[in-house]
Amino acid sequence: MLIPIILSGGAGTRLWPVSREAYPKPFMRIGDGKSLLTQTHERALAVSGNTPPLIVTNRDYYFLSHDELESQEVKPQYLLEPGGRNTAPAIALAAMWALEQKSDACMLVLPADHLIKDTPSFYTAVRHAENLAKDGFLVLFGIKPTGPETGFGYIEMGDKVSAEAQLVKRFVEKPDVVTAGKYIEQGNYVWNSGMFCFRASAILDAFEAYHPTLLAAARDVWRSTKAEGDKMELPAAFTSLDNISIDYAVMEKAKNIAVIPGDFDWSDIGAWKAVAEAIPADANGNTSNNCQSIVIDSRNTHIETKDRLVAIIGLDNLLVVDTPDALLVADKSKSQEVREVVARLKAAGHEAHKTHKTVARPWGTYTVLQDAPGFKIKRIAVKPGASLSLQMHHHRSEHWVVVSGKAEVVNGEQTIQLEANQSTYIPAGNKHRLTNVGDTELALIEVQCGSYLGEDDIVRFEDIYGRVK
């Protein structure tokens, strides 16, 4: 049994303003219009013979991931982290789960934010990796370099272990451009893709040999993990596990490490330059994710827009990324430095580092239409049958006007039904709840008034999504 393990996390700060803390890189749509998470899920199913993957992600992304993959015929299982750790704890716990599915299970570990177009060549590489994994090897997928890239780690390859694979001689951190050029000239270096294949028992044996304290702590966490439906909730103790990558914890120490130098196209979509390179360019090297753009006398420029028309004139080698609440204009050569924008926003306490104007919630979405001192206006969309928590606010009152659909509203001691063009007023301090009792989306306009309008002014009493605190 080949079990796909999809690691879905990471803030993707170099892809701001589209990727944000509450809506990270795996949910970005690139290429065929599907999210990177969906593309990874479909790729995993194809290579594993429709074995349901295990997605390891933060519990805050569970409902977003669930909605994203709802249309898939084969649904994944979820291992939910209460806080961010690195790849070693995630893979150790995933291996414990895989071992319970089948004693000789092989794991195919795939980050959710990679783009691979040449899937037949990728599938061939996976078959070779699976055969090596059955023989006890811990297998990495290397990528043959296409240039002196300084944003990736490199692997120096040693002796052959099969026609398709070689032993790993050493791992090399991200080099400077001169060193990277020398690696390419030597011909025995590949990029470290962060994709792996190994038997669950073999990787756990490696943890026992090279990082036994992490393994012991992870076993304690696993014994306290609670399963419900398609998800397993890791306990808070998970956040005390070593924050270490699988490379540092195991791969750089183990002896039975093989690398397959894959010749399939691959990108980790680490920055906007990589996004541009994944999209077909016009005769002047310009790229765009959307037809809502006008390009005049410009070269090698990428436009990312969704809701607005963007026109450019006389630009060269720039990035223009437009979202409803933020605009990024940068030189392509500076695409790695976008993370500095996020750092400054975070230091200033600006919400744009974390959320978009439209924010996903387990019950649907809300969109901030206007935010000013003393009031905030939102459009709220609730999925059929979904319900917000029974809650209360200390500092704000709310006015709800139904635009479409049918709502049931708990407002203090009253429970009322509202339809289009009807409204209600909820004073500060009143317990209240909103439920969509219709079979179509419920849309309403919410006007908040008060001295403080932050999202943390919520006291939850009951919540079907487990958010009571």
Short mmCIF file of C-alpha atoms in Angstrom, two decimals, residues 6-469:
data_model
loop_
_atom_site.label_atom_id
_atom_site.label_comp_id
_atom_site.label_asym_id
_atom_site.label_seq_id
_atom_site.Cartn_x
_atom_site.Cartn_y
_atom_site.Cartn_z
CA ILE A 6 0.26 15.70 2.08
CA LEU A 7 1.94 18.37 4.21
CA SER A 8 -0.26 21.46 3.92
CA GLY A 9 0.95 24.52 5.77
CA GLY A 10 3.30 27.46 5.60
CA ALA A 11 2.31 31.09 5.36
CA GLY A 12 3.85 31.69 1.92
CA THR A 13 4.94 35.19 2.91
CA ARG A 14 6.81 35.75 -0.38
CA LEU A 15 3.46 35.38 -2.18
CA TRP A 16 1.69 38.20 -0.35
CA PRO A 17 -0.83 39.78 -0.91
CA VAL A 18 -2.59 36.65 -2.28
CA SER A 19 -1.11 34.21 0.24
CA ARG A 20 -1.80 35.27 3.83
CA GLU A 21 -1.70 33.64 7.22
CA ALA A 22 -5.43 32.82 7.17
CA TYR A 23 -5.37 31.84 3.48
CA PRO A 24 -1.90 30.37 2.77
CA LYS A 25 -0.17 29.23 -0.39
CA PRO A 26 -1.78 25.75 -0.78
CA PHE A 27 -5.11 27.45 -1.51
CA MET A 28 -3.74 29.63 -4.29
CA ARG A 29 -5.00 28.85 -7.80
CA ILE A 30 -2.25 28.53 -10.36
CA GLY A 31 -2.22 27.15 -13.88
CA ASP A 32 -5.44 25.25 -14.52
CA GLY A 33 -7.54 27.22 -12.03
CA LYS A 34 -7.35 24.55 -9.33
CA SER A 35 -5.68 25.25 -6.01
CA LEU A 36 -2.23 23.82 -5.36
CA LEU A 37 -3.80 21.64 -2.63
CA THR A 38 -6.36 20.22 -5.07
CA GLN A 39 -3.69 19.56 -7.70
CA THR A 40 -1.53 17.76 -5.12
CA HIS A 41 -4.50 15.71 -3.91
CA GLU A 42 -5.38 14.64 -7.45
CA ARG A 43 -1.74 13.82 -8.23
CA ALA A 44 -1.53 11.73 -5.05
CA LEU A 45 -4.68 9.78 -5.90
CA ALA A 46 -3.46 9.05 -9.42
CA VAL A 47 -0.14 7.64 -8.29
CA SER A 48 -1.48 5.67 -5.29
CA GLY A 49 -4.39 3.98 -7.02
CA ASN A 50 -6.99 6.13 -5.23
CA THR A 51 -5.70 5.40 -1.73
CA PRO A 52 -7.12 8.25 0.40
CA PRO A 53 -4.32 10.64 1.38
CA LEU A 54 -3.62 11.89 4.88
CA ILE A 55 -3.40 15.68 4.96
CA VAL A 56 -1.34 17.07 7.82
CA THR A 57 -2.36 20.67 8.42
CA ASN A 58 -3.16 23.25 11.05
CA ARG A 59 -6.59 22.80 12.60
CA ASP A 60 -7.41 26.38 11.50
CA TYR A 61 -7.22 25.18 7.88
CA TYR A 62 -9.42 22.11 8.30
CA PHE A 63 -12.71 23.62 7.13
CA LEU A 64 -11.01 25.53 4.32
CA SER A 65 -9.33 22.30 3.15
CA HIS A 66 -12.54 20.32 3.56
CA ASP A 67 -14.48 22.79 1.39
CA GLU A 68 -11.68 22.89 -1.18
CA LEU A 69 -11.73 19.09 -1.64
CA GLU A 70 -15.47 18.56 -1.18
CA SER A 71 -16.03 17.78 -4.86
CA GLN A 72 -13.32 15.08 -4.94
CA GLU A 73 -14.69 11.55 -5.26
CA VAL A 74 -12.05 10.17 -2.89
CA LYS A 75 -11.87 12.22 0.29
CA PRO A 76 -8.72 12.55 2.44
CA GLN A 77 -8.21 12.03 6.14
CA TYR A 78 -6.85 14.92 8.22
CA LEU A 79 -4.24 15.07 10.97
CA LEU A 80 -4.73 18.47 12.62
CA GLU A 81 -1.93 20.33 14.34
CA PRO A 82 -2.80 22.79 17.14
CA GLY A 83 0.18 24.95 16.19
CA GLY A 84 2.99 25.11 13.67
CA ARG A 85 5.93 22.73 13.86
CA ASN A 86 8.40 21.60 11.22
CA THR A 87 8.33 18.54 8.98
CA ALA A 88 9.97 16.04 11.35
CA PRO A 89 7.15 15.95 13.96
CA ALA A 90 4.52 15.91 11.20
CA ILE A 91 6.14 12.99 9.37
CA ALA A 92 6.77 11.01 12.56
CA LEU A 93 3.09 11.21 13.54
CA ALA A 94 1.93 10.50 9.99
CA ALA A 95 4.12 7.37 10.02
CA MET A 96 2.46 6.15 13.21
CA TRP A 97 -0.92 6.57 11.55
CA ALA A 98 0.24 4.84 8.33
CA LEU A 99 1.62 1.90 10.30
CA GLU A 100 -1.82 1.38 11.83
CA GLN A 101 -3.35 1.22 8.34
CA LYS A 102 -0.95 -1.49 7.15
CA SER A 103 2.18 -2.93 8.70
CA ASP A 104 4.24 -2.66 5.50
CA ALA A 105 2.76 0.62 4.25
CA CYS A 106 4.93 2.90 2.13
CA MET A 107 4.51 6.65 2.56
CA LEU A 108 4.72 9.15 -0.29
CA VAL A 109 5.31 12.54 1.36
CA LEU A 110 4.23 15.51 -0.78
CA PRO A 111 4.14 19.20 0.16
CA ALA A 112 0.81 20.74 -0.85
CA ASP A 113 2.35 23.79 -2.48
CA HIS A 114 4.30 22.24 -5.37
CA LEU A 115 3.41 22.47 -9.03
CA ILE A 116 4.18 19.53 -11.35
CA LYS A 117 2.85 19.56 -14.90
CA ASP A 118 4.68 16.53 -16.36
CA THR A 119 2.74 14.04 -14.28
CA PRO A 120 3.66 10.88 -16.31
CA SER A 121 7.38 11.41 -15.58
CA PHE A 122 6.54 12.09 -11.93
CA TYR A 123 4.53 8.87 -11.70
CA THR A 124 7.44 6.93 -13.18
CA ALA A 125 9.79 8.38 -10.57
CA VAL A 126 7.36 7.43 -7.79
CA ARG A 127 7.26 3.83 -9.01
CA HIS A 128 11.07 3.64 -8.84
CA ALA A 129 11.03 5.25 -5.38
CA GLU A 130 8.43 2.79 -4.12
CA ASN A 131 10.57 -0.16 -5.20
CA LEU A 132 13.59 1.27 -3.37
CA ALA A 133 11.48 2.00 -0.29
CA LYS A 134 10.36 -1.64 -0.17
CA ASP A 135 14.06 -2.56 0.02
CA GLY A 136 14.49 -0.36 3.08
CA PHE A 137 15.80 2.86 1.52
CA LEU A 138 14.67 6.30 2.57
CA VAL A 139 14.15 7.93 -0.82
CA LEU A 140 14.26 11.59 -1.76
CA PHE A 141 13.16 13.12 -5.05
CA GLY A 142 15.83 15.38 -6.50
CA ILE A 143 15.21 17.81 -9.34
CA LYS A 144 17.76 18.28 -12.09
CA PRO A 145 18.74 21.97 -11.96
CA THR A 146 17.70 24.23 -14.81
CA GLY A 147 19.91 27.08 -13.62
CA PRO A 148 22.03 28.32 -10.70
CA GLU A 149 19.09 28.73 -8.34
CA THR A 150 20.00 30.10 -4.90
CA GLY A 151 16.60 29.56 -3.30
CA PHE A 152 16.84 25.75 -3.02
CA GLY A 153 18.94 23.33 -1.04
CA TYR A 154 21.10 20.94 -3.09
CA ILE A 155 21.94 17.23 -2.81
CA GLU A 156 25.29 15.85 -3.92
CA MET A 157 24.77 12.39 -5.42
CA GLY A 158 27.16 9.48 -4.91
CA ASP A 159 27.26 5.89 -6.17
CA LYS A 160 24.36 4.34 -8.03
CA VAL A 161 22.02 2.00 -6.14
CA SER A 162 19.87 1.27 -9.20
CA ALA A 163 19.53 2.40 -12.78
CA GLU A 164 17.35 5.29 -11.61
CA ALA A 165 18.79 6.25 -8.20
CA GLN A 166 22.01 7.14 -6.42
CA LEU A 167 23.14 7.32 -2.83
CA VAL A 168 23.04 10.70 -1.13
CA LYS A 169 26.60 11.87 -0.52
CA ARG A 170 25.72 15.08 1.30
CA PHE A 171 23.14 17.83 1.70
CA VAL A 172 24.09 21.42 0.91
CA GLU A 173 22.34 24.54 2.20
CA LYS A 174 21.14 27.21 -0.22
CA PRO A 175 24.34 28.35 -2.00
CA ASP A 176 25.33 31.66 -3.53
CA VAL A 177 25.01 32.00 -7.29
CA VAL A 178 28.69 31.25 -8.00
CA THR A 179 28.64 28.04 -5.95
CA ALA A 180 25.33 27.00 -7.51
CA GLY A 181 26.89 27.45 -10.95
CA LYS A 182 29.78 25.16 -9.98
CA TYR A 183 27.31 22.50 -8.80
CA ILE A 184 25.60 22.56 -12.17
CA GLU A 185 28.93 22.26 -14.00
CA GLN A 186 29.87 19.21 -11.91
CA GLY A 187 26.62 17.50 -12.91
CA ASN A 188 26.16 15.38 -9.78
CA TYR A 189 23.99 17.83 -7.83
CA VAL A 190 20.19 18.08 -7.77
CA TRP A 191 17.76 20.37 -6.02
CA ASN A 192 16.21 19.02 -2.83
CA SER A 193 12.48 18.94 -3.60
CA GLY A 194 11.24 18.08 -0.10
CA MET A 195 9.34 15.03 -1.44
CA PHE A 196 10.04 11.60 0.04
CA CYS A 197 9.10 7.93 -0.17
CA PHE A 198 9.80 5.34 2.52
CA ARG A 199 8.18 2.57 4.52
CA ALA A 200 6.48 3.84 7.65
CA SER A 201 8.43 1.35 9.74
CA ALA A 202 11.74 2.43 8.16
CA ILE A 203 11.32 6.12 8.92
CA LEU A 204 10.29 5.35 12.49
CA ASP A 205 13.40 3.16 12.86
CA ALA A 206 15.44 6.10 11.59
CA PHE A 207 13.86 8.41 14.19
CA GLU A 208 14.69 5.82 16.85
CA ALA A 209 18.32 5.80 15.71
CA TYR A 210 18.91 9.50 15.11
CA HIS A 211 16.34 11.47 17.13
CA PRO A 212 14.90 9.14 19.81
CA THR A 213 13.76 11.95 22.09
CA LEU A 214 11.53 13.38 19.37
CA LEU A 215 10.14 9.93 18.61
CA ALA A 216 9.35 9.22 22.26
CA ALA A 217 7.60 12.57 22.67
CA ALA A 218 5.69 12.04 19.41
CA ARG A 219 4.49 8.63 20.61
CA ASP A 220 3.08 10.27 23.74
CA VAL A 221 1.30 12.81 21.54
CA TRP A 222 -0.07 10.06 19.31
CA ARG A 223 -1.50 8.16 22.28
CA SER A 224 -3.46 11.29 23.26
CA THR A 225 -4.74 12.03 19.75
CA LYS A 226 -8.52 12.00 19.35
CA ALA A 227 -10.21 10.82 16.16
CA GLU A 228 -13.63 11.95 14.98
CA GLY A 229 -14.98 11.37 11.48
CA ASP A 230 -12.35 12.28 8.88
CA LYS A 231 -10.08 14.13 11.29
CA MET A 232 -7.66 13.41 14.10
CA GLU A 233 -6.96 16.23 16.57
CA LEU A 234 -3.43 16.33 17.95
CA PRO A 235 -3.30 17.51 21.58
CA ALA A 236 -1.66 20.75 22.73
CA ALA A 237 1.46 18.79 23.68
CA PHE A 238 2.27 18.64 19.95
CA THR A 239 3.47 22.25 20.08
CA SER A 240 6.23 21.25 22.54
CA LEU A 241 7.81 18.81 20.05
CA ASP A 242 11.14 19.82 18.53
CA ASN A 243 10.66 22.33 15.74
CA ILE A 244 13.03 20.55 13.34
CA SER A 245 12.94 19.50 9.70
CA ILE A 246 13.07 15.88 8.59
CA ASP A 247 16.36 16.65 6.82
CA TYR A 248 18.08 17.80 10.01
CA ALA A 249 16.44 15.19 12.25
CA VAL A 250 17.06 12.12 10.10
CA MET A 251 18.08 12.47 6.46
CA GLU A 252 21.45 14.15 6.98
CA LYS A 253 22.47 11.41 9.45
CA ALA A 254 21.08 8.18 8.01
CA LYS A 255 23.12 5.93 5.72
CA ASN A 256 20.38 4.27 3.66
CA ILE A 257 19.36 7.44 1.81
CA ALA A 258 18.80 7.31 -1.94
CA VAL A 259 17.88 10.10 -4.33
CA ILE A 260 16.06 9.82 -7.63
CA PRO A 261 17.09 12.69 -9.94
CA GLY A 262 13.68 13.39 -11.43
CA ASP A 263 13.54 14.90 -14.89
CA PHE A 264 9.94 16.08 -14.51
CA ASP A 265 9.14 19.78 -14.33
CA TRP A 266 8.74 21.03 -10.78
CA SER A 267 8.30 24.26 -8.89
CA ASP A 268 7.78 24.93 -5.21
CA ILE A 269 6.07 28.23 -6.15
CA GLY A 270 8.18 29.97 -3.55
CA ALA A 271 7.82 33.51 -4.88
CA TRP A 272 5.97 35.54 -7.54
CA LYS A 273 8.77 34.98 -10.05
CA ALA A 274 8.01 31.24 -9.90
CA VAL A 275 4.29 31.92 -10.39
CA ALA A 276 5.06 33.95 -13.52
CA GLU A 277 7.27 31.18 -14.86
CA ALA A 278 4.41 28.68 -14.45
CA ILE A 279 2.13 30.66 -16.82
CA PRO A 280 2.51 30.81 -20.64
CA ALA A 281 3.96 34.15 -21.71
CA ASP A 282 3.08 36.38 -24.65
CA ALA A 283 5.60 37.35 -27.34
CA ASN A 284 7.14 39.97 -25.02
CA GLY A 285 7.44 37.68 -22.00
CA ASN A 286 4.42 39.11 -20.17
CA THR A 287 2.20 36.82 -18.11
CA SER A 288 -1.18 37.19 -16.43
CA ASN A 289 -3.55 35.03 -14.43
CA ASN A 290 -6.57 36.90 -15.77
CA CYS A 291 -7.89 38.33 -19.02
CA GLN A 292 -8.80 41.55 -17.13
CA SER A 293 -5.53 43.21 -18.08
CA ILE A 294 -4.30 45.53 -20.81
CA VAL A 295 -0.60 45.44 -21.64
CA ILE A 296 1.02 48.17 -23.75
CA ASP A 297 4.72 48.46 -24.59
CA SER A 298 5.76 46.23 -21.65
CA ARG A 299 8.09 43.26 -21.31
CA ASN A 300 8.65 40.39 -18.86
CA THR A 301 5.97 41.70 -16.49
CA HIS A 302 3.51 39.57 -14.52
CA ILE A 303 -0.02 40.74 -13.65
CA GLU A 304 -2.10 39.03 -10.97
CA THR A 305 -5.63 40.35 -10.58
CA LYS A 306 -9.10 39.03 -9.88
CA ASP A 307 -11.81 41.65 -9.56
CA ARG A 308 -10.39 44.71 -11.26
CA LEU A 309 -9.07 45.68 -14.67
CA VAL A 310 -5.34 46.35 -14.55
CA ALA A 311 -3.59 48.26 -17.34
CA ILE A 312 0.18 48.65 -17.63
CA ILE A 313 2.23 50.82 -19.98
CA GLY A 314 5.98 50.85 -20.51
CA LEU A 315 6.93 48.42 -17.75
CA ASP A 316 9.86 46.00 -17.75
CA ASN A 317 10.52 43.02 -15.45
CA LEU A 318 7.91 43.96 -12.85
CA LEU A 319 5.33 42.18 -10.71
CA VAL A 320 1.87 43.75 -10.37
CA VAL A 321 -0.32 41.84 -7.89
CA ASP A 322 -3.73 43.35 -7.17
CA THR A 323 -6.19 42.23 -4.47
CA PRO A 324 -9.24 44.08 -3.07
CA ASP A 325 -7.30 45.52 -0.13
CA ALA A 326 -3.65 45.51 -1.18
CA LEU A 327 -1.48 46.15 -4.24
CA LEU A 328 2.07 44.88 -4.73
CA VAL A 329 4.37 46.39 -7.36
CA ALA A 330 7.92 45.00 -7.35
CA ASP A 331 10.88 44.26 -9.52
CA LYS A 332 10.92 40.55 -10.40
CA SER A 333 14.49 40.27 -9.19
CA LYS A 334 13.29 41.36 -5.72
CA SER A 335 10.49 38.78 -5.45
CA GLN A 336 12.19 37.03 -2.51
CA GLU A 337 12.00 40.28 -0.52
CA VAL A 338 8.19 40.39 -0.45
CA ARG A 339 8.41 38.64 2.91
CA GLU A 340 9.80 41.91 4.32
CA VAL A 341 6.48 43.60 3.53
CA VAL A 342 4.68 40.94 5.57
CA ALA A 343 7.12 41.36 8.45
CA ARG A 344 6.48 45.11 8.55
CA LEU A 345 2.71 44.65 8.40
CA LYS A 346 2.87 42.12 11.21
CA ALA A 347 5.05 44.39 13.35
CA ALA A 348 2.57 47.22 12.82
CA GLY A 349 -0.40 45.03 13.74
CA HIS A 350 -1.96 45.50 10.30
CA GLU A 351 -4.60 42.85 9.49
CA ALA A 352 -3.47 42.63 5.85
CA HIS A 353 -0.64 40.29 6.86
CA LYS A 354 -3.21 37.77 8.07
CA THR A 355 -6.58 38.11 6.33
CA HIS A 356 -8.17 39.26 3.09
CA LYS A 357 -11.29 41.40 2.90
CA THR A 358 -13.16 38.13 2.34
CA VAL A 359 -12.47 35.69 5.19
CA ALA A 360 -13.41 31.99 5.16
CA ARG A 361 -15.18 30.53 8.16
CA PRO A 362 -16.50 27.00 8.78
CA TRP A 363 -20.06 28.25 8.13
CA GLY A 364 -19.27 30.34 5.01
CA THR A 365 -17.54 33.70 4.47
CA TYR A 366 -17.67 37.32 5.46
CA THR A 367 -16.45 40.28 3.41
CA VAL A 368 -15.54 43.62 4.95
CA LEU A 369 -17.18 46.28 2.79
CA GLN A 370 -16.20 49.29 4.90
CA ASP A 371 -14.25 49.72 8.11
CA ALA A 372 -14.12 53.13 9.81
CA PRO A 373 -13.96 54.50 13.37
CA GLY A 374 -17.16 53.52 15.17
CA PHE A 375 -18.64 51.25 12.51
CA LYS A 376 -17.92 48.33 10.20
CA ILE A 377 -20.04 46.94 7.34
CA LYS A 378 -19.83 43.29 6.28
CA ARG A 379 -21.48 41.01 3.77
CA ILE A 380 -22.08 37.63 5.42
CA ALA A 381 -22.72 34.45 3.39
CA VAL A 382 -23.85 31.32 5.26
CA LYS A 383 -23.91 27.87 3.66
CA PRO A 384 -27.22 25.91 3.68
CA GLY A 385 -27.71 24.23 7.04
CA ALA A 386 -24.74 26.02 8.59
CA SER A 387 -24.85 27.99 11.81
CA LEU A 388 -22.69 30.60 13.52
CA SER A 389 -21.86 30.07 17.18
CA LEU A 390 -24.14 31.19 19.99
CA GLN A 391 -22.18 34.28 20.97
CA MET A 392 -22.10 37.70 22.54
CA HIS A 393 -20.12 40.94 22.06
CA HIS A 394 -19.12 43.32 24.85
CA HIS A 395 -18.35 46.41 22.80
CA ARG A 396 -20.56 46.42 19.72
CA SER A 397 -24.16 46.16 18.60
CA GLU A 398 -25.15 44.67 15.22
CA HIS A 399 -27.84 45.34 12.64
CA TRP A 400 -28.63 42.44 10.26
CA VAL A 401 -30.47 42.92 6.95
CA VAL A 402 -31.23 39.76 4.95
CA VAL A 403 -30.51 40.10 1.23
CA SER A 404 -31.39 36.57 0.13
CA GLY A 405 -32.19 33.22 1.70
CA LYS A 406 -33.91 32.31 4.93
CA ALA A 407 -32.45 32.93 8.38
CA GLU A 408 -33.29 31.78 11.88
CA VAL A 409 -32.01 34.27 14.43
CA VAL A 410 -31.63 33.75 18.16
CA ASN A 411 -31.60 37.24 19.70
CA GLY A 412 -31.63 37.21 23.47
CA GLU A 413 -34.75 35.33 24.58
CA GLN A 414 -36.33 35.49 21.10
CA THR A 415 -36.03 33.18 18.10
CA ILE A 416 -37.28 34.71 14.85
CA GLN A 417 -37.36 33.90 11.13
CA LEU A 418 -36.10 36.46 8.61
CA GLU A 419 -36.30 36.49 4.83
CA ALA A 420 -35.14 38.91 2.12
CA ASN A 421 -35.69 42.60 2.96
CA GLN A 422 -36.23 41.89 6.67
CA SER A 423 -33.91 42.90 9.51
CA THR A 424 -33.14 42.70 13.22
CA TYR A 425 -31.11 44.66 15.79
CA ILE A 426 -28.82 42.92 18.30
CA PRO A 427 -27.72 45.07 21.26
CA ALA A 428 -24.27 44.65 22.81
CA GLY A 429 -24.41 41.97 25.51
CA ASN A 430 -27.22 39.96 23.88
CA LYS A 431 -26.59 36.30 23.20
CA HIS A 432 -27.32 35.63 19.54
CA ARG A 433 -26.97 33.06 16.80
CA LEU A 434 -27.52 33.02 13.02
CA THR A 435 -28.56 29.86 11.16
CA ASN A 436 -29.31 29.27 7.49
CA VAL A 437 -32.53 27.23 7.52
CA GLY A 438 -32.98 27.38 3.74
CA ASP A 439 -31.57 25.21 0.95
CA THR A 440 -29.67 28.06 -0.74
CA GLU A 441 -26.96 30.44 0.45
CA LEU A 442 -28.06 32.97 3.06
CA ALA A 443 -26.69 36.46 2.34
CA LEU A 444 -27.05 39.41 4.69
CA ILE A 445 -25.53 42.79 5.39
CA GLU A 446 -24.21 43.34 8.91
CA VAL A 447 -23.57 46.82 10.28
CA GLN A 448 -21.51 46.87 13.47
CA CYS A 449 -21.49 49.93 15.72
CA GLY A 450 -19.41 50.43 18.85
CA SER A 451 -16.22 51.54 20.51
CA TYR A 452 -14.28 48.39 19.55
CA LEU A 453 -14.94 46.25 16.46
CA GLY A 454 -12.13 43.67 16.58
CA GLU A 455 -12.80 40.03 15.72
CA ASP A 456 -11.61 39.01 19.18
CA ASP A 457 -14.64 40.67 20.82
CA ILE A 458 -16.56 37.37 20.66
CA VAL A 459 -17.62 35.28 23.62
CA ARG A 460 -18.80 31.87 22.36
CA PHE A 461 -21.21 29.78 24.42
CA GLU A 462 -22.00 26.99 21.95
CA ASP A 463 -20.32 26.13 18.67
CA ILE A 464 -20.75 23.09 16.38
CA TYR A 465 -17.23 23.64 15.04
CA GLY A 466 -15.47 23.27 18.38
CA ARG A 467 -14.44 26.91 18.73
CA VAL A 468 -15.83 27.55 22.23
CA LYS A 469 -13.13 29.05 24.41
#
